[in-house]
Short mmCIF file of C-alpha atoms in Angstrom, two decimals:
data_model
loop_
_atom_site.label_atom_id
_atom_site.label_comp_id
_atom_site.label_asym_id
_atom_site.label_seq_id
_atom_site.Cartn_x
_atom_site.Cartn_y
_atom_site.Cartn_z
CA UNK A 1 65.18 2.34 243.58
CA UNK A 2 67.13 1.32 240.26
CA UNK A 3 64.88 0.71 237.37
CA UNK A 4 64.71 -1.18 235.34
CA UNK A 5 66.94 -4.10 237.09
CA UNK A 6 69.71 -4.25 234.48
CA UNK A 7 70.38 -0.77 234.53
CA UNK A 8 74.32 -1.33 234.73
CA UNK A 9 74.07 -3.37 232.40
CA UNK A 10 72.61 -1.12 229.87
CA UNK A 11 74.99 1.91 231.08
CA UNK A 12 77.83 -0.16 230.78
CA UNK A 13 78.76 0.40 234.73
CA UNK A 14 79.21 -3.10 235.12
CA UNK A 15 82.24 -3.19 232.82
CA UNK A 16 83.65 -0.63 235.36
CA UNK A 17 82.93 -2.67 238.62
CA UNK A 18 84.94 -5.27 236.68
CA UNK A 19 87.62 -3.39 236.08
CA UNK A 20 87.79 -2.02 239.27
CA UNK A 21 87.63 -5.07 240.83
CA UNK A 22 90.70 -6.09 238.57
CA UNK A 23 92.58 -3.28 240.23
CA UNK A 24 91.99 -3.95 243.64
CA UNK A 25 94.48 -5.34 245.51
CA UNK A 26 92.60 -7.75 247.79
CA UNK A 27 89.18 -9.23 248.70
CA UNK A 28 89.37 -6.36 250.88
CA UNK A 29 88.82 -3.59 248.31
CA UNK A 30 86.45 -5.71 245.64
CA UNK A 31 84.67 -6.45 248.71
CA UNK A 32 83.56 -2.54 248.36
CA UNK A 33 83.14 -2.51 244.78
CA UNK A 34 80.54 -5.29 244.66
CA UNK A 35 78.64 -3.25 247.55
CA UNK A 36 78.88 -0.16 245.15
CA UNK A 37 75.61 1.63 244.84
CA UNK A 38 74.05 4.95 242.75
CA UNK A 39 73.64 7.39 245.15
CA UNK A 40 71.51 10.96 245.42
CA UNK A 41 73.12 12.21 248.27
CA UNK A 42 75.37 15.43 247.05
CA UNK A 43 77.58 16.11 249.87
CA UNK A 44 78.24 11.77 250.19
CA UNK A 45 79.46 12.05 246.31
CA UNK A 46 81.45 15.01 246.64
CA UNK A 47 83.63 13.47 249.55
CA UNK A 48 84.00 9.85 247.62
CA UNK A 49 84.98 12.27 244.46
CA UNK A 50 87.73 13.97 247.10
CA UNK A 51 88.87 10.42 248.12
CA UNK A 52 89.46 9.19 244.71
CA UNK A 53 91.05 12.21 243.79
CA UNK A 54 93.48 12.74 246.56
CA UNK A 55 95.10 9.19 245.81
CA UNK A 56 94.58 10.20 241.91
CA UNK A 57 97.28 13.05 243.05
CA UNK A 58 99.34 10.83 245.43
CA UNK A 59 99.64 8.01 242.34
CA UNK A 60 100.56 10.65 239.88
CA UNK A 61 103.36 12.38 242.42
CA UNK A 62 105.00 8.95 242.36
CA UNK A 63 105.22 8.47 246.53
CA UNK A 64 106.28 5.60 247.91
CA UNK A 65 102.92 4.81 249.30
CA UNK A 66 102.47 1.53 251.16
CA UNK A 67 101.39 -0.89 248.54
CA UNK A 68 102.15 -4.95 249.75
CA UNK A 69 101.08 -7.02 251.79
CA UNK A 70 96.79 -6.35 251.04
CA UNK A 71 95.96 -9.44 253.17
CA UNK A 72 92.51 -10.40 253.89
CA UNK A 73 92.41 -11.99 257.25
CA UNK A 74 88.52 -11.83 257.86
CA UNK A 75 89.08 -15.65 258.29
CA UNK A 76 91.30 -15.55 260.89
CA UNK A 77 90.18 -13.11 263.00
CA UNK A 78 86.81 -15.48 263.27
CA UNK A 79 88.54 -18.27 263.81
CA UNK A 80 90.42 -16.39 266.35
CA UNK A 81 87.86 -14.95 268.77
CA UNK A 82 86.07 -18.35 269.44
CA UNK A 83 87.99 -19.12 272.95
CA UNK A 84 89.94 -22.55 272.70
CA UNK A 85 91.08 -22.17 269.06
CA UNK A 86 94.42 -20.82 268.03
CA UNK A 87 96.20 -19.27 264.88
CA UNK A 88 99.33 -20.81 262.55
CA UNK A 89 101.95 -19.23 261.65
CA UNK A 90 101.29 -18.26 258.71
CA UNK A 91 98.03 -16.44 259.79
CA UNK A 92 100.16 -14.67 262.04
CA UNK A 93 102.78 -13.38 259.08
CA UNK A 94 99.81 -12.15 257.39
CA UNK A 95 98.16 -10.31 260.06
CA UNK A 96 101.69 -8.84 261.55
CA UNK A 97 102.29 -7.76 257.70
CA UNK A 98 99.01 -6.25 256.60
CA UNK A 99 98.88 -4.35 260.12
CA UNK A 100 102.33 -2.70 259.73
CA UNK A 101 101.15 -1.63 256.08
CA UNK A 102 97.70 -0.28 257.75
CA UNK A 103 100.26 1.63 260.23
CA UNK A 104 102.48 2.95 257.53
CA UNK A 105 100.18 4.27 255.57
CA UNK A 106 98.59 6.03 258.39
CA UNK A 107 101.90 7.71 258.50
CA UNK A 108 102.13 8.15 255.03
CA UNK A 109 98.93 9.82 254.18
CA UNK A 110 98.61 11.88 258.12
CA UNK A 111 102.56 13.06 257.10
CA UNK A 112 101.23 14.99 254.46
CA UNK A 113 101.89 18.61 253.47
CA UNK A 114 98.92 20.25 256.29
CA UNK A 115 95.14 21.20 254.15
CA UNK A 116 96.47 18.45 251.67
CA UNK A 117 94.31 14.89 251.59
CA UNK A 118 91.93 16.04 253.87
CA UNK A 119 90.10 13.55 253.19
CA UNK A 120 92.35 10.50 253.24
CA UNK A 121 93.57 11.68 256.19
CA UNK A 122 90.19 11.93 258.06
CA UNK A 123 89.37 8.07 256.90
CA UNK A 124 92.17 6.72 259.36
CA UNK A 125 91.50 9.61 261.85
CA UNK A 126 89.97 6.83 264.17
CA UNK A 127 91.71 3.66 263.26
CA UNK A 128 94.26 2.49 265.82
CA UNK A 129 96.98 -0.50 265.40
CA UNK A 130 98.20 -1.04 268.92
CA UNK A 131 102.28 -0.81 269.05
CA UNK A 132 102.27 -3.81 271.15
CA UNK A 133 100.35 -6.44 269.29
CA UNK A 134 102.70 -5.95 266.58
CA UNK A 135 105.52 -6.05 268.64
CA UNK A 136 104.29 -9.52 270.24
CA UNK A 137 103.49 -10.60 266.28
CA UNK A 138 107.44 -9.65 265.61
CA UNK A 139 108.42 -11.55 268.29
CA UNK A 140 106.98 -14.80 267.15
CA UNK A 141 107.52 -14.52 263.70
CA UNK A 142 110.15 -12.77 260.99
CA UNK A 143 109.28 -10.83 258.01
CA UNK A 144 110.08 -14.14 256.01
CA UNK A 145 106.74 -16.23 257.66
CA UNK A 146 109.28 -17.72 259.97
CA UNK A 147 108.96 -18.84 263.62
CA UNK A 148 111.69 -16.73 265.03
CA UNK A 149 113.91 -19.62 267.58
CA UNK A 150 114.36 -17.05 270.12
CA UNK A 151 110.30 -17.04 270.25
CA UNK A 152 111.07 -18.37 273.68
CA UNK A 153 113.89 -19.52 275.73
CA UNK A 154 112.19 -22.91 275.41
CA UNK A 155 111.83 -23.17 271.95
CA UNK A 156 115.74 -21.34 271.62
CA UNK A 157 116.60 -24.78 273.48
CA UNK A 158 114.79 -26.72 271.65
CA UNK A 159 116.21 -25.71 268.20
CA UNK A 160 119.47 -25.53 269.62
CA UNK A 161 119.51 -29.16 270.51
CA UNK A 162 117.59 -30.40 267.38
CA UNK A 163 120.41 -28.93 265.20
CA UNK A 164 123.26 -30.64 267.33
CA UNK A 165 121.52 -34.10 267.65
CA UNK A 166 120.77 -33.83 263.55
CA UNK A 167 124.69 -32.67 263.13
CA UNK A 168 125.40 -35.90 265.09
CA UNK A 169 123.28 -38.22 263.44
CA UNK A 170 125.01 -37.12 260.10
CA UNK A 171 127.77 -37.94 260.73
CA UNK A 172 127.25 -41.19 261.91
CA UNK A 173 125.39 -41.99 259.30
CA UNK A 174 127.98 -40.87 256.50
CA UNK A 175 130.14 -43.36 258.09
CA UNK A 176 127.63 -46.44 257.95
CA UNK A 177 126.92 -45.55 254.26
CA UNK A 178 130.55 -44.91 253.46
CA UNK A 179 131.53 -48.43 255.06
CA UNK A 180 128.44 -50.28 253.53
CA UNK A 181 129.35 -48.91 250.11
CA UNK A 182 132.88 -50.05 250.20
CA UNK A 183 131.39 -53.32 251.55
CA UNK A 184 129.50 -53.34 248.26
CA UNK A 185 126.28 -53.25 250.57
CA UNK A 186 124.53 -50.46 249.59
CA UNK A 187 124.17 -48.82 245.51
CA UNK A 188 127.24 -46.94 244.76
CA UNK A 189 124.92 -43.91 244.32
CA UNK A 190 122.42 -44.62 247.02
CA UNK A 191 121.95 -41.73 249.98
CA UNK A 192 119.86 -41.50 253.22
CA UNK A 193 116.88 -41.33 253.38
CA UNK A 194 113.48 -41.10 255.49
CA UNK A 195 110.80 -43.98 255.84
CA UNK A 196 108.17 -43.75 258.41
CA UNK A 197 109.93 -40.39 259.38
CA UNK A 198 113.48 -42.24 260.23
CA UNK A 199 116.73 -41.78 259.26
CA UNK A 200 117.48 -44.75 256.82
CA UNK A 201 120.30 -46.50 254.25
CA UNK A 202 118.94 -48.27 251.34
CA UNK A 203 120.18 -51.64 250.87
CA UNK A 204 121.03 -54.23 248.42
CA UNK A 205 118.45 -56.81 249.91
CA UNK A 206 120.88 -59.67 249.43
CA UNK A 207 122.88 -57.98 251.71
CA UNK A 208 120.26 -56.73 254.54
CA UNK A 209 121.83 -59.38 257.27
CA UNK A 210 125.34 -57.88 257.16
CA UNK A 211 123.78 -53.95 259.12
CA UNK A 212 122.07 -54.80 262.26
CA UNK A 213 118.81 -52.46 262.71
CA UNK A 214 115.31 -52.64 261.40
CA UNK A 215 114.24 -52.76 257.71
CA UNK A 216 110.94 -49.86 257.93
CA UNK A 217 110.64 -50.65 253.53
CA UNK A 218 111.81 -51.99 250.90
CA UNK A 219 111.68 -50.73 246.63
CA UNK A 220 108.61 -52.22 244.85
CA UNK A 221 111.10 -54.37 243.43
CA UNK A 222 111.98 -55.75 246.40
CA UNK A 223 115.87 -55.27 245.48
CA UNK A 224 116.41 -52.55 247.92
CA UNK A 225 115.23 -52.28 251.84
CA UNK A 226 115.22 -49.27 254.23
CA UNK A 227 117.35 -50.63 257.41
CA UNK A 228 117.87 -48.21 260.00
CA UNK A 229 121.21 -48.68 261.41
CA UNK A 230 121.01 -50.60 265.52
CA UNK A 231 123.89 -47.76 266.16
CA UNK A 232 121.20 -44.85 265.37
CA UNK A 233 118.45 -46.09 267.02
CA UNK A 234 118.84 -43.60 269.85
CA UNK A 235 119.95 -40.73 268.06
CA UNK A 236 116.24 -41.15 266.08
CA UNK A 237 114.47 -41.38 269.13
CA UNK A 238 116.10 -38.27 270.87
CA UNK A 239 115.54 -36.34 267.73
CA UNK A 240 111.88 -37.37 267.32
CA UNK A 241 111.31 -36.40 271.30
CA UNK A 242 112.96 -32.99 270.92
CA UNK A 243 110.42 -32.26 267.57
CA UNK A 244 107.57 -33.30 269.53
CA UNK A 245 108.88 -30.94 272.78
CA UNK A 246 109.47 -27.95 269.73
CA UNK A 247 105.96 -28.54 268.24
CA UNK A 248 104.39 -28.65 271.93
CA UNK A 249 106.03 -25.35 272.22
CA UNK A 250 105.19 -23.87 269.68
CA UNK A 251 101.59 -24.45 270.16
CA UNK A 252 101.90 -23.43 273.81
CA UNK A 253 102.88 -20.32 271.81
CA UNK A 254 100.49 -19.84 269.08
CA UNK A 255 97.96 -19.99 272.15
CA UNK A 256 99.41 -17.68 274.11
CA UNK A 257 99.73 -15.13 270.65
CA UNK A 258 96.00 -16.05 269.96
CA UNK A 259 94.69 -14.66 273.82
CA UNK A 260 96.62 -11.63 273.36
CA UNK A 261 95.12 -11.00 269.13
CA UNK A 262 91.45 -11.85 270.95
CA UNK A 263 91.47 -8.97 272.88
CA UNK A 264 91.73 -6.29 269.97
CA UNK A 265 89.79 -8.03 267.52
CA UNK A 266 86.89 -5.02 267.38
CA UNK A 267 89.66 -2.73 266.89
CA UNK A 268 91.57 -4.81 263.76
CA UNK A 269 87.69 -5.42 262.34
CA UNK A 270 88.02 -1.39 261.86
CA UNK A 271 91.06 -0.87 261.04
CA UNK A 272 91.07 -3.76 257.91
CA UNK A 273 87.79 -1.81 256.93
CA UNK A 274 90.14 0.70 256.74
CA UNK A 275 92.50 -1.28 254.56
CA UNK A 276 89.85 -2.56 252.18
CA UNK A 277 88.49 1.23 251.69
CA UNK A 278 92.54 2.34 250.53
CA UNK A 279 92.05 -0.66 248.22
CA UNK A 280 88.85 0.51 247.17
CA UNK A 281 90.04 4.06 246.80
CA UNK A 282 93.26 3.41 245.12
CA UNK A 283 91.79 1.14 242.43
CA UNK A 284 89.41 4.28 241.73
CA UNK A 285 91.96 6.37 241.17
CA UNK A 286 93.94 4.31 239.13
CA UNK A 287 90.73 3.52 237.00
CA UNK A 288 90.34 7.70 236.80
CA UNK A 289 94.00 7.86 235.14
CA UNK A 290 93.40 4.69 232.78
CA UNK A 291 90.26 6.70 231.15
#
């Protein structure tokens, strides 16, 4: 028991939890400073004293220790073992990245000179990232946040055929806009544009009878409408059918990605601990060489 209440306070220890929150990383590692507690057990203190100062020696040798991509995914890993849900991309980038940093600096710290960081290494002694969930992460997504096309042969397809449909629809729309403005149709500056998630021409709305197709808007001054062109009609529809096939693929996949992450949530709960404690023990050190 702490007495009186606002001990830290009146030590000034809660100007250090702030600043060691400030140098953490992540949620991950202030996560551990707000549960910070006085202890009385000797042989507890010595080995957090032998954590901090093992990184204290690993900051000051200037390594190349595994410092990006701190990402707190607590969130998603909830949201991912309810059955029926799924992840988006962009969880996925953040788990495949934060995992291969967890990895490296298991290699990092366990690649150490032998009797050196004893105890660094013995905190990921137990933690295991399996090769093949980040392999199926890396398959899905690029080191950008990116859905990689060749996710599947589907989605390869997919993409392929977007990109040739929207190459073709280009350039037969250049050649409406180029003929409408020499007709004096369409603003000498005006360009294509999308209403209602089509592929439009603005036009002078004097001047909307002379382009067959459907007017989707018009300018809130009512000078200008949005026709799209009869002669594009089709190439609009194919290219709104093959986003809707990409998007159902692509959730077909995120499923599929989401099943296989399910099965080794209890293993990624302990090995982000695991993360947040390197967060937690790094901003200790780096407090020990600011004072």
């Amino acid at each position: 028991m702490i007495y009186p209440d606002n001990f830290e306070i009146k030590i000034g220890f809660a100007q250090v939890r702030e600043m060691l929150s400030e140098l953490c990383l992540s949620p991950l590692g202030r996560q551990f400073v707000s549960r910070m507690t006085f202890l009385n057990r000797h042989d507890l203190v010595q080995r957090l004293l032998e954590q901090t100062n093992e990184f204290k020696q690993l900051l000051e040798s200037d390594a190349e220790i595994p410092l990006q991509h701190y990402f707190d995914v607590t969130a998603y890993l909830d949201r991912a073992a309810i059955p029926g849900t799924f992840l988006e991309v962009q969880a996925f980038f953040e788990i495949k990245m934060s995992l291969r940093t967890i990895r490296d600096s298991q290699r990092f710290i366990s690649s150490t000179e032998e009797g050196k960081f004893e105890a660094l290494k013995a905190l990921g002694a137990n933690i295991m990232v399996e090769r093949s969930l980040i392999a199926s992460l890396d398959k899905v997504v690029d080191d950008a946040g990116a859905v990689r096309d060749g996710a599947s042969p589907e989605l390869q397809r997919y993409k392929r055929d977007l990109i040739a449909q929207q190459g073709q629809l280009r350039k037969t729309i250049s050649s409406i806009m180029r003929h409408a403005k020499n007709e004096g149709w369409t603003p000498g500056d005006a360009e294509p544009t999308i209403r209602g998630g089509r592929l439009v021409i603005p036009v002078i709305a004097e001047h909307k009878r002379r382009i067959k197709g459907l007017i989707h808007d018009e300018s809130n001054t009512g000078q200008t409408v949005y026709i799209e062109p009869e002669s594009i009609f089709e190439l609009n529809n194919d290219i709104k059918d093959l986003e809707n096939a990409y998007h159902r693929e692509l959730i077909r996949i995120l499923i599929g990605l989401t099943n296989t992450l399910r099965n080794f949530i209890p293993e990624l709960r302990k090995a982000y601990q695991y993360l947040g404690l390197l967060d937690f023990i790094r901003a200790k050190a780096a407090f020990a060489r600011r004072v």
